[in-house]
Short mmCIF file of C-alpha atoms in Angstrom, two decimals:
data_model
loop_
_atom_site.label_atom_id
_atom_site.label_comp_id
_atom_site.label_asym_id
_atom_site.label_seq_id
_atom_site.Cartn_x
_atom_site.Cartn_y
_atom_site.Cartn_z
CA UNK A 823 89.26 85.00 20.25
CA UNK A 824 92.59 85.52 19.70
CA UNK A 825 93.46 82.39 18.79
CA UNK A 826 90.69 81.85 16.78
CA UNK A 827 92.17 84.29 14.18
CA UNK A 828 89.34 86.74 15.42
CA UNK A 829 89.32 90.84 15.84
CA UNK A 830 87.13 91.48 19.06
CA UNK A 831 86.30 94.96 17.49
CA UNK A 832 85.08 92.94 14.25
CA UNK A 833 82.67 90.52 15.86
CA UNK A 834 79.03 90.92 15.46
CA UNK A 835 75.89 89.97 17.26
CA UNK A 836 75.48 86.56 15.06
CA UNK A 837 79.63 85.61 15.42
CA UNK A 838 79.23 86.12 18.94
CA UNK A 839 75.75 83.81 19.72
CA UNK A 840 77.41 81.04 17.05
CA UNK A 841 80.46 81.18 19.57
CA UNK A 842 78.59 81.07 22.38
CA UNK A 843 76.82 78.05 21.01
CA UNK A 844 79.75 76.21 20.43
CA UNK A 845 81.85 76.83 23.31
CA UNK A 846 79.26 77.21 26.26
CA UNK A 847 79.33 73.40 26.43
CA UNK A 848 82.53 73.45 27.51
CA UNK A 849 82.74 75.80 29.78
CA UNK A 850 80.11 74.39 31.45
CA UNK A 851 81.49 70.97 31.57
CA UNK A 852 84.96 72.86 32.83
CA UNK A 853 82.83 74.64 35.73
CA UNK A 854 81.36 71.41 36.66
CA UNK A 855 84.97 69.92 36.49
CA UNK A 856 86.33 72.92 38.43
CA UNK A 857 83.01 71.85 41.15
CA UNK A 858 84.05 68.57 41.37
CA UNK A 859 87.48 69.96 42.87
CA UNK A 860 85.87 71.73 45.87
CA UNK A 861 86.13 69.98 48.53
CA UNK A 862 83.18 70.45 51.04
CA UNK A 863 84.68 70.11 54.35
CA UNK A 864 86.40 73.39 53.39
CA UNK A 865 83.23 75.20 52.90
CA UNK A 866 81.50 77.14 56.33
CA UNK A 867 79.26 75.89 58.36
CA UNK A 868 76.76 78.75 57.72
CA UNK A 869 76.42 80.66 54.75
CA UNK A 870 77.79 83.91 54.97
CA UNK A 871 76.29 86.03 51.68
CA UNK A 872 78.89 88.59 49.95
CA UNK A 873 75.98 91.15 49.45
CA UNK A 874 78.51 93.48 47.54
CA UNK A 875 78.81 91.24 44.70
CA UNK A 876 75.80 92.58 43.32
CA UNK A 877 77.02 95.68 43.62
CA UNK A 878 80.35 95.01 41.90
CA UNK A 879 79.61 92.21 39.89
CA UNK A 880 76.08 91.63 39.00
CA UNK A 881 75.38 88.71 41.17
CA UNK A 882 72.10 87.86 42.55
CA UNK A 883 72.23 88.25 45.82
CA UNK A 884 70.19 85.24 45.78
CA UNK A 885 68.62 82.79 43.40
CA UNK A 886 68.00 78.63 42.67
CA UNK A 887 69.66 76.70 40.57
CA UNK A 888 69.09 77.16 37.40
CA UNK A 889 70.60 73.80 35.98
CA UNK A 890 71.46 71.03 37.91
CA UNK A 891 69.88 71.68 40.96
CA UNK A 892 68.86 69.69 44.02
CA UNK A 893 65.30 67.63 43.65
CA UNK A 894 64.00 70.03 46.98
CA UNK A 895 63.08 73.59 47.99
CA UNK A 896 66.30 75.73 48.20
CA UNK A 897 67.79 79.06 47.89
CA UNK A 898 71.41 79.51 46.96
CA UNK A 899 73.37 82.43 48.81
CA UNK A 900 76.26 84.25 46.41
CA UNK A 901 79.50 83.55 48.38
CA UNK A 902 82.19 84.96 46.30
CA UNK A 903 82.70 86.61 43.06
CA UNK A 904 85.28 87.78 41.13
CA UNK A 905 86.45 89.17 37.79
CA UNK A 906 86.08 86.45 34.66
CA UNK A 907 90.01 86.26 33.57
CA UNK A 908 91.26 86.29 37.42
CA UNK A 909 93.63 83.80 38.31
CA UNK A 910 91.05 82.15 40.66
CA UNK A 911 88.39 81.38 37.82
CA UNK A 912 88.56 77.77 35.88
CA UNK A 913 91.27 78.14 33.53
CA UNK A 914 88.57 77.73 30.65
CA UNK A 915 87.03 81.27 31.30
CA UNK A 916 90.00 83.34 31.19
CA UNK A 917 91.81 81.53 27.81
CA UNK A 918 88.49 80.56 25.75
CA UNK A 919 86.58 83.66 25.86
CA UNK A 920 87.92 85.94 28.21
CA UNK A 921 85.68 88.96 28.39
CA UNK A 922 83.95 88.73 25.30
CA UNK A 923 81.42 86.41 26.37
CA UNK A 924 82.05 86.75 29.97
CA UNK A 925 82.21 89.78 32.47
CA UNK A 926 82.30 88.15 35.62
CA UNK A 927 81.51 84.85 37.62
CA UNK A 928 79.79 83.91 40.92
CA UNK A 929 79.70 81.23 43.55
CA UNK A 930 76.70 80.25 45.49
CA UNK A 931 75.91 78.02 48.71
CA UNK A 932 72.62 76.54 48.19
CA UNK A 933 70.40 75.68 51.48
CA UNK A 934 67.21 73.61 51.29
CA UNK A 935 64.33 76.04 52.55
CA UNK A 936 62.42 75.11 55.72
CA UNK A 937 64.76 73.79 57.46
CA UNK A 938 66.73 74.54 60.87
CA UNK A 939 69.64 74.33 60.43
CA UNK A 940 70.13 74.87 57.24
CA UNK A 941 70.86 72.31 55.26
CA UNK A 942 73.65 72.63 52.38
CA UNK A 943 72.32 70.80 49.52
CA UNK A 944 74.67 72.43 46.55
CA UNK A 945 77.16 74.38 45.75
CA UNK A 946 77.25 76.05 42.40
CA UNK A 947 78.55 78.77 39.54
CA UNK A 948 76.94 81.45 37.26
CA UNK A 949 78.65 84.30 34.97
CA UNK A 950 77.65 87.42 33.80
CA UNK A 951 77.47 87.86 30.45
CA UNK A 952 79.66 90.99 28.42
CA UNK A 953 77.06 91.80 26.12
CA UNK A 954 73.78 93.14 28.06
CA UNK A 955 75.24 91.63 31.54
CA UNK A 956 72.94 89.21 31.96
CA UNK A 957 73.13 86.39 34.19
CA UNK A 958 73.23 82.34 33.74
CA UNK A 959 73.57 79.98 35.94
CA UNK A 960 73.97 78.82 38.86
CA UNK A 961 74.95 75.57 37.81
CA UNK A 962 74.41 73.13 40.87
CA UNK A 963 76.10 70.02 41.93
CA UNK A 964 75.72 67.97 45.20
CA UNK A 965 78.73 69.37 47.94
#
């Protein structure tokens, strides 16, 4: 906001959904980039949920994709979350809109249902939002 010229105390509920308009698609194309990056082989075998970032984040403990996501029957498993202007987040988070549009982010492990072993069939990212703390996402690619 800052370099937009903008006071954060100044901003209303119209500034803030224009904003969001014009900047959520890149931030989504930057978490997609950031996806891209993960390499899957690094992942674990099973998925291992971080039940306390519901507690301390906001994240669904578990949820589908929401965009993006695999053409079958899955679940996706939060795995880590984190603080929106942390050092681990995509750089685009932390220098676009910091906390005013974003609180926190989480990463999910998405399994295809009814199957044994489970089967990985995505990996993906969702934020919580400042205002309200509401959640969007996950956004889903293929690992």
């Amino acid at each position: 906001m800052e370099s937009l010229g903008l006071d954060p105390a100044t901003l209303d509920e119209a500034t803030l959904a224009q904003l969001v308009e014009q900047y959520l698609p890149v931030a989504v194309a930057e978490a997609d980039r950031w996806l891209a990056t993960l390499d899957p082989a690094t992942l674990p075998l099973a998925v291992i949920p971080r039940t306390e970032c519901l507690e301390e984040f906001g994240c669904p403990y578990r949820t589908p994709c929401s965009l993006f996501g695999p053409p079958v029957n899955h679940q996706c498993y939060v795995t880590d979350c984190a603080d929106a202007k942390c050092r681990q987040c995509p750089e685009i988070f932390g220098e676009l809109v910091s906390h005013l549009v974003y609180k926190s982010w989480c990463s999910y492990v998405c399994v295809q249902t009814g199957t044994s072993p489970p089967k990985e069939v995505a990996i993906g990212i969702g934020v919580i939002t400042y205002f309200g703390g509401q959640f969007a996402g996950p956004w889903c690619l293929p690992p």
